[in-house]
Amino acid sequence: QAEAQLGAGWELMRGGQPGVPKLEEYLADELADGAVVGIDPLLHSAREAGALKDKLAAADRGLSLLPLPPPNLVDAIWPSSTRPPPPLGPARALPVDVAGVAAGKKLADAGSAAAKAGADALVVSALDEVAWLLNLRGSDVPHCPVLQAYVIVDAAAAVAAADGGGGSAATIYVDERKLTPQVQSALAAAHVAVASYDDAVGAVRALSDGGAKVMIDGANVNEAVRVAAGDRAVIGTSPISMAKAVKNG
C-alpha cells in the first residue's frame, strides 16, 4: 500500500529490515550540524525520546531534541470535519468474582509499591494496566477491551482508603461520556475520582511543582508525562506489570 501511495520524492524505509537504519541513527547521520528535531511528546514514549536525544547528542554536531507544545502540527492542518470521531464506546466494570481482586486492594498494593520506590504518586498510562488496575474494560480499540485513560494513584491515600480512610485513592483521566452509571458506581466504591483525559499531563506537572515525587515507567509513559514530572520523576518498572501477570486462582 505504501509503495502505491507514496509519490515522487519519497523513499520508503521499512524499520527493522536488513540495511534499514533506526530512526535515531538516520537522523544523527543525515541532519545538518546544529539541526533541531521536533517531536510531539504525547506520541513518543519517554524511553524512545531519551534514546533519540542521546543519539543526537552523541553525534557531537550540535543536534538536539525539542518536545513541541500542542497542538500537534498534523492536527493543526487536518480539518476537523474530515477526522474520524474519537471512540466513545461504553466502558464496563468487572465483578470481583471475575477480576479476582477488588480494585481497592489493587490500588493499595500499587500505592504501597510506589511508596517503597520513594514516590508519592504513581502514573499508570499503559492501557492494559489501567484496565487491570481498576477492573474496567472498554471498547476504544477494536478487538482489545481497553479504554483510553490515565490513572494517577496517590500512594498514601490508596493505602489509607483500603484501611477505611477517606479521600481519593486515585484519579482516572478519561472522557467521562464513556462511563456508564455502573462504572461510575464501581469507581466511587474504589475511591477513584474522575477527571478529563486532557488534564492528565497538567496534573502530573502540578504534583511535581508541589514537591511530590512521581513514579513513572519510561517504557510506558509518553515524553510529555516525563517532562511534566521533571526532576521529581522516579523512573522504574511499573509495579502493575508483574502483579497483573499473576492469574486468578
Short mmCIF file of C-alpha atoms in Angstrom, two decimals:
data_model
loop_
_atom_site.label_atom_id
_atom_site.label_comp_id
_atom_site.label_asym_id
_atom_site.label_seq_id
_atom_site.Cartn_x
_atom_site.Cartn_y
_atom_site.Cartn_z
CA GLN A 1 0.00 0.00 0.00
CA ALA A 2 2.76 2.44 0.93
CA GLU A 3 4.56 1.91 -2.36
CA ALA A 4 1.35 2.65 -4.27
CA GLN A 5 0.54 5.82 -2.31
CA LEU A 6 3.95 7.44 -1.97
CA GLY A 7 4.75 9.86 -4.75
CA ALA A 8 7.99 11.12 -6.25
CA GLY A 9 10.47 12.44 -3.70
CA TRP A 10 9.55 9.88 -1.01
CA GLU A 11 11.67 6.89 -0.06
CA LEU A 12 10.05 4.03 1.86
CA MET A 13 12.27 2.73 4.68
CA ARG A 14 10.89 -0.33 6.43
CA GLY A 15 12.02 -0.29 10.04
CA GLY A 16 13.55 -3.48 11.36
CA GLN A 17 14.55 -4.76 7.91
CA PRO A 18 18.18 -5.55 6.98
CA GLY A 19 20.06 -2.48 5.83
CA VAL A 20 17.45 -0.05 7.19
CA PRO A 21 18.85 2.23 9.92
CA LYS A 22 16.94 3.01 13.09
CA LEU A 23 15.25 6.41 13.14
CA GLU A 24 17.72 7.90 15.62
CA GLU A 25 20.68 6.58 13.61
CA TYR A 26 19.33 8.01 10.37
CA LEU A 27 18.72 11.44 11.88
CA ALA A 28 22.11 11.57 13.58
CA ASP A 29 23.83 10.73 10.28
CA GLU A 30 21.76 12.81 7.86
CA LEU A 31 20.87 16.06 9.62
CA ALA A 32 22.90 19.19 9.14
CA ASP A 33 25.07 20.44 12.00
CA GLY A 34 23.04 22.24 14.66
CA ALA A 35 19.69 20.83 13.50
CA VAL A 36 16.80 20.61 15.95
CA VAL A 37 14.41 17.65 15.84
CA GLY A 38 10.88 18.45 16.97
CA ILE A 39 8.58 15.74 18.32
CA ASP A 40 5.07 15.61 19.71
CA PRO A 41 5.86 14.39 23.25
CA LEU A 42 2.41 12.82 23.54
CA LEU A 43 3.26 10.38 20.75
CA HIS A 44 6.68 9.15 21.89
CA SER A 45 7.46 7.13 24.99
CA ALA A 46 9.92 8.62 27.45
CA ARG A 47 12.33 5.79 26.62
CA GLU A 48 12.10 6.43 22.87
CA ALA A 49 12.62 10.16 23.32
CA GLY A 50 15.56 9.54 25.63
CA ALA A 51 17.23 7.23 23.11
CA LEU A 52 16.75 9.78 20.34
CA LYS A 53 18.08 12.62 22.48
CA ASP A 54 21.15 10.60 23.46
CA LYS A 55 21.88 9.56 19.86
CA LEU A 56 21.64 13.14 18.63
CA ALA A 57 23.96 14.35 21.38
CA ALA A 58 26.43 11.54 20.72
CA ALA A 59 26.84 12.75 17.13
CA ASP A 60 28.67 15.75 18.65
CA ARG A 61 27.41 18.08 15.92
CA GLY A 62 25.11 20.30 17.96
CA LEU A 63 22.00 18.23 17.23
CA SER A 64 19.15 18.49 19.75
CA LEU A 65 15.64 17.30 20.51
CA LEU A 66 12.73 19.68 21.11
CA PRO A 67 9.39 18.45 22.51
CA LEU A 68 6.83 20.71 20.83
CA PRO A 69 3.86 22.23 22.67
CA PRO A 70 0.33 21.48 21.45
CA PRO A 71 -1.31 21.45 19.04
CA ASN A 72 0.17 18.58 17.09
CA LEU A 73 1.28 20.04 13.74
CA VAL A 74 -0.67 17.45 11.75
CA ASP A 75 -3.81 18.18 13.78
CA ALA A 76 -3.33 21.87 13.07
CA ILE A 77 -3.68 21.36 9.32
CA TRP A 78 -6.16 18.45 9.39
CA PRO A 79 -9.71 19.83 9.12
CA SER A 80 -11.83 18.55 11.97
CA SER A 81 -14.64 17.88 9.52
CA THR A 82 -12.63 15.09 7.88
CA ARG A 83 -11.24 13.44 11.01
CA PRO A 84 -12.78 10.28 12.42
CA PRO A 85 -14.57 10.94 15.72
CA PRO A 86 -12.87 9.84 18.95
CA PRO A 87 -14.00 6.47 20.30
CA LEU A 88 -16.88 6.79 22.74
CA GLY A 89 -17.90 3.19 23.34
CA PRO A 90 -19.10 2.50 26.88
CA ALA A 91 -16.77 1.02 29.47
CA ARG A 92 -17.88 -1.73 31.82
CA ALA A 93 -16.81 -2.81 35.29
CA LEU A 94 -15.86 -6.42 36.04
CA PRO A 95 -17.30 -8.04 39.18
CA VAL A 96 -14.76 -9.24 41.73
CA ASP A 97 -15.56 -12.89 41.05
CA VAL A 98 -14.31 -12.32 37.51
CA ALA A 99 -11.48 -9.88 38.25
CA GLY A 100 -10.20 -11.91 41.18
CA VAL A 101 -9.13 -8.94 43.33
CA ALA A 102 -11.07 -5.78 44.18
CA ALA A 103 -9.87 -2.54 42.60
CA GLY A 104 -9.37 -1.00 46.04
CA LYS A 105 -6.92 -3.76 47.01
CA LYS A 106 -5.05 -3.39 43.71
CA LEU A 107 -4.78 0.37 44.24
CA ALA A 108 -3.48 -0.12 47.78
CA ASP A 109 -0.84 -2.57 46.55
CA ALA A 110 0.19 -0.19 43.75
CA GLY A 111 0.38 2.70 46.20
CA SER A 112 2.48 0.65 48.60
CA ALA A 113 4.88 -0.32 45.81
CA ALA A 114 5.21 3.30 44.72
CA ALA A 115 5.94 4.38 48.29
CA LYS A 116 8.62 1.70 48.62
CA ALA A 117 10.23 3.13 45.48
CA GLY A 118 10.33 6.55 47.16
CA ALA A 119 7.38 8.07 45.26
CA ASP A 120 4.29 9.89 46.43
CA ALA A 121 2.26 9.04 43.35
CA LEU A 122 2.21 6.52 40.52
CA VAL A 123 1.26 7.35 36.93
CA VAL A 124 -0.40 4.48 35.06
CA SER A 125 -0.65 5.02 31.32
CA ALA A 126 -0.40 1.59 29.67
CA LEU A 127 -3.99 0.87 28.68
CA ASP A 128 -3.88 -2.78 29.73
CA GLU A 129 -2.59 -1.71 33.15
CA VAL A 130 -5.36 0.88 33.54
CA ALA A 131 -7.94 -1.79 32.72
CA TRP A 132 -6.43 -4.34 35.12
CA LEU A 133 -5.89 -1.90 37.97
CA LEU A 134 -9.46 -0.62 38.06
CA ASN A 135 -11.19 -3.82 36.88
CA LEU A 136 -12.54 -2.00 33.85
CA ARG A 137 -12.91 -3.00 30.25
CA GLY A 138 -13.53 -0.68 27.31
CA SER A 139 -14.18 -0.65 23.59
CA ASP A 140 -11.87 2.10 22.34
CA VAL A 141 -9.53 -0.23 20.44
CA PRO A 142 -11.00 -2.82 18.07
CA HIS A 143 -10.60 -6.39 19.34
CA CYS A 144 -8.87 -5.19 22.51
CA PRO A 145 -11.00 -4.43 25.61
CA VAL A 146 -9.25 -1.29 26.85
CA LEU A 147 -10.21 2.35 27.21
CA GLN A 148 -8.04 5.38 26.62
CA ALA A 149 -7.22 6.76 30.04
CA TYR A 150 -4.52 7.63 32.52
CA VAL A 151 -4.63 6.84 36.23
CA ILE A 152 -2.68 8.67 38.91
CA VAL A 153 -2.50 6.74 42.17
CA ASP A 154 -1.98 8.69 45.40
CA ALA A 155 0.36 6.31 47.23
CA ALA A 156 -0.58 7.21 50.79
CA ALA A 157 -4.30 7.75 50.13
CA ALA A 158 -4.64 4.43 48.28
CA VAL A 159 -3.29 2.53 51.27
CA ALA A 160 -5.43 4.56 53.67
CA ALA A 161 -8.57 4.03 51.60
CA ALA A 162 -8.11 0.27 51.74
CA ASP A 163 -7.97 0.56 55.53
CA GLY A 164 -11.21 2.54 55.65
CA GLY A 165 -9.80 6.04 55.34
CA GLY A 166 -11.39 8.82 53.32
CA GLY A 167 -10.16 10.74 50.32
CA SER A 168 -9.45 9.68 46.75
CA ALA A 169 -7.11 6.74 46.31
CA ALA A 170 -6.61 7.63 42.66
CA THR A 171 -7.94 9.69 39.77
CA ILE A 172 -8.82 8.34 36.35
CA TYR A 173 -8.38 10.79 33.48
CA VAL A 174 -10.86 9.78 30.81
CA ASP A 175 -13.67 11.05 28.60
CA GLU A 176 -16.48 10.78 31.12
CA ARG A 177 -19.01 10.07 28.39
CA LYS A 178 -17.65 6.51 28.30
CA LEU A 179 -18.52 5.87 31.93
CA THR A 180 -21.87 4.21 32.48
CA PRO A 181 -23.65 4.58 35.82
CA GLN A 182 -22.42 1.09 36.70
CA VAL A 183 -18.80 2.10 36.06
CA GLN A 184 -19.18 5.39 37.94
CA SER A 185 -20.56 3.48 40.92
CA ALA A 186 -17.68 0.99 40.82
CA LEU A 187 -15.12 3.79 40.67
CA ALA A 188 -16.72 5.61 43.58
CA ALA A 189 -16.69 2.41 45.63
CA ALA A 190 -12.94 2.12 44.98
CA HIS A 191 -12.41 5.78 45.99
CA VAL A 192 -11.43 6.77 42.44
CA ALA A 193 -12.14 10.32 41.28
CA VAL A 194 -12.82 11.18 37.64
CA ALA A 195 -11.22 14.00 35.64
CA SER A 196 -10.87 14.98 31.99
CA TYR A 197 -8.41 12.99 29.88
CA ASP A 198 -6.80 16.23 28.70
CA ASP A 199 -5.93 17.23 32.28
CA ALA A 200 -3.62 14.27 33.00
CA VAL A 201 -0.30 15.84 31.99
CA GLY A 202 -1.16 19.03 33.84
CA ALA A 203 -1.97 17.01 36.95
CA VAL A 204 1.47 15.39 36.83
CA ARG A 205 3.05 18.82 36.48
CA ALA A 206 1.06 20.11 39.46
CA LEU A 207 2.24 17.20 41.60
CA SER A 208 5.85 17.83 40.63
CA ASP A 209 5.57 21.57 41.17
CA GLY A 210 4.13 20.85 44.61
CA GLY A 211 7.18 18.78 45.55
CA ALA A 212 5.68 15.31 45.13
CA LYS A 213 7.81 12.53 43.69
CA VAL A 214 6.06 10.83 40.79
CA MET A 215 6.80 7.25 39.76
CA ILE A 216 6.72 6.58 36.02
CA ASP A 217 7.69 3.69 33.77
CA GLY A 218 9.79 5.09 30.93
CA ALA A 219 8.71 2.32 28.59
CA ASN A 220 5.01 3.14 29.05
CA VAL A 221 4.53 6.84 29.77
CA ASN A 222 4.87 9.36 26.99
CA GLU A 223 7.56 12.01 26.95
CA ALA A 224 5.03 14.70 27.88
CA VAL A 225 4.44 12.99 31.24
CA ARG A 226 8.17 12.63 31.86
CA VAL A 227 8.76 16.29 31.10
CA ALA A 228 5.88 17.24 33.39
CA ALA A 229 7.35 15.16 36.22
CA GLY A 230 10.73 16.84 35.72
CA ASP A 231 13.37 16.19 38.35
CA ARG A 232 10.71 14.78 40.68
CA ALA A 233 10.33 11.69 38.48
CA VAL A 234 11.08 8.30 39.99
CA ILE A 235 11.72 6.14 36.94
CA GLY A 236 11.26 2.41 37.33
CA THR A 237 9.32 -0.60 36.12
CA SER A 238 5.61 -0.29 36.74
CA PRO A 239 4.63 -2.39 39.77
CA ILE A 240 1.47 -3.34 37.91
CA SER A 241 3.26 -5.19 35.11
CA MET A 242 4.23 -8.08 37.36
CA ALA A 243 1.12 -8.00 39.51
CA LYS A 244 -1.19 -8.47 36.56
CA ALA A 245 0.87 -11.42 35.34
CA VAL A 246 -0.48 -13.46 38.27
CA LYS A 247 -3.60 -15.27 37.15
CA ASN A 248 -6.68 -15.63 39.32
CA GLY A 249 -6.61 -18.74 41.46
#
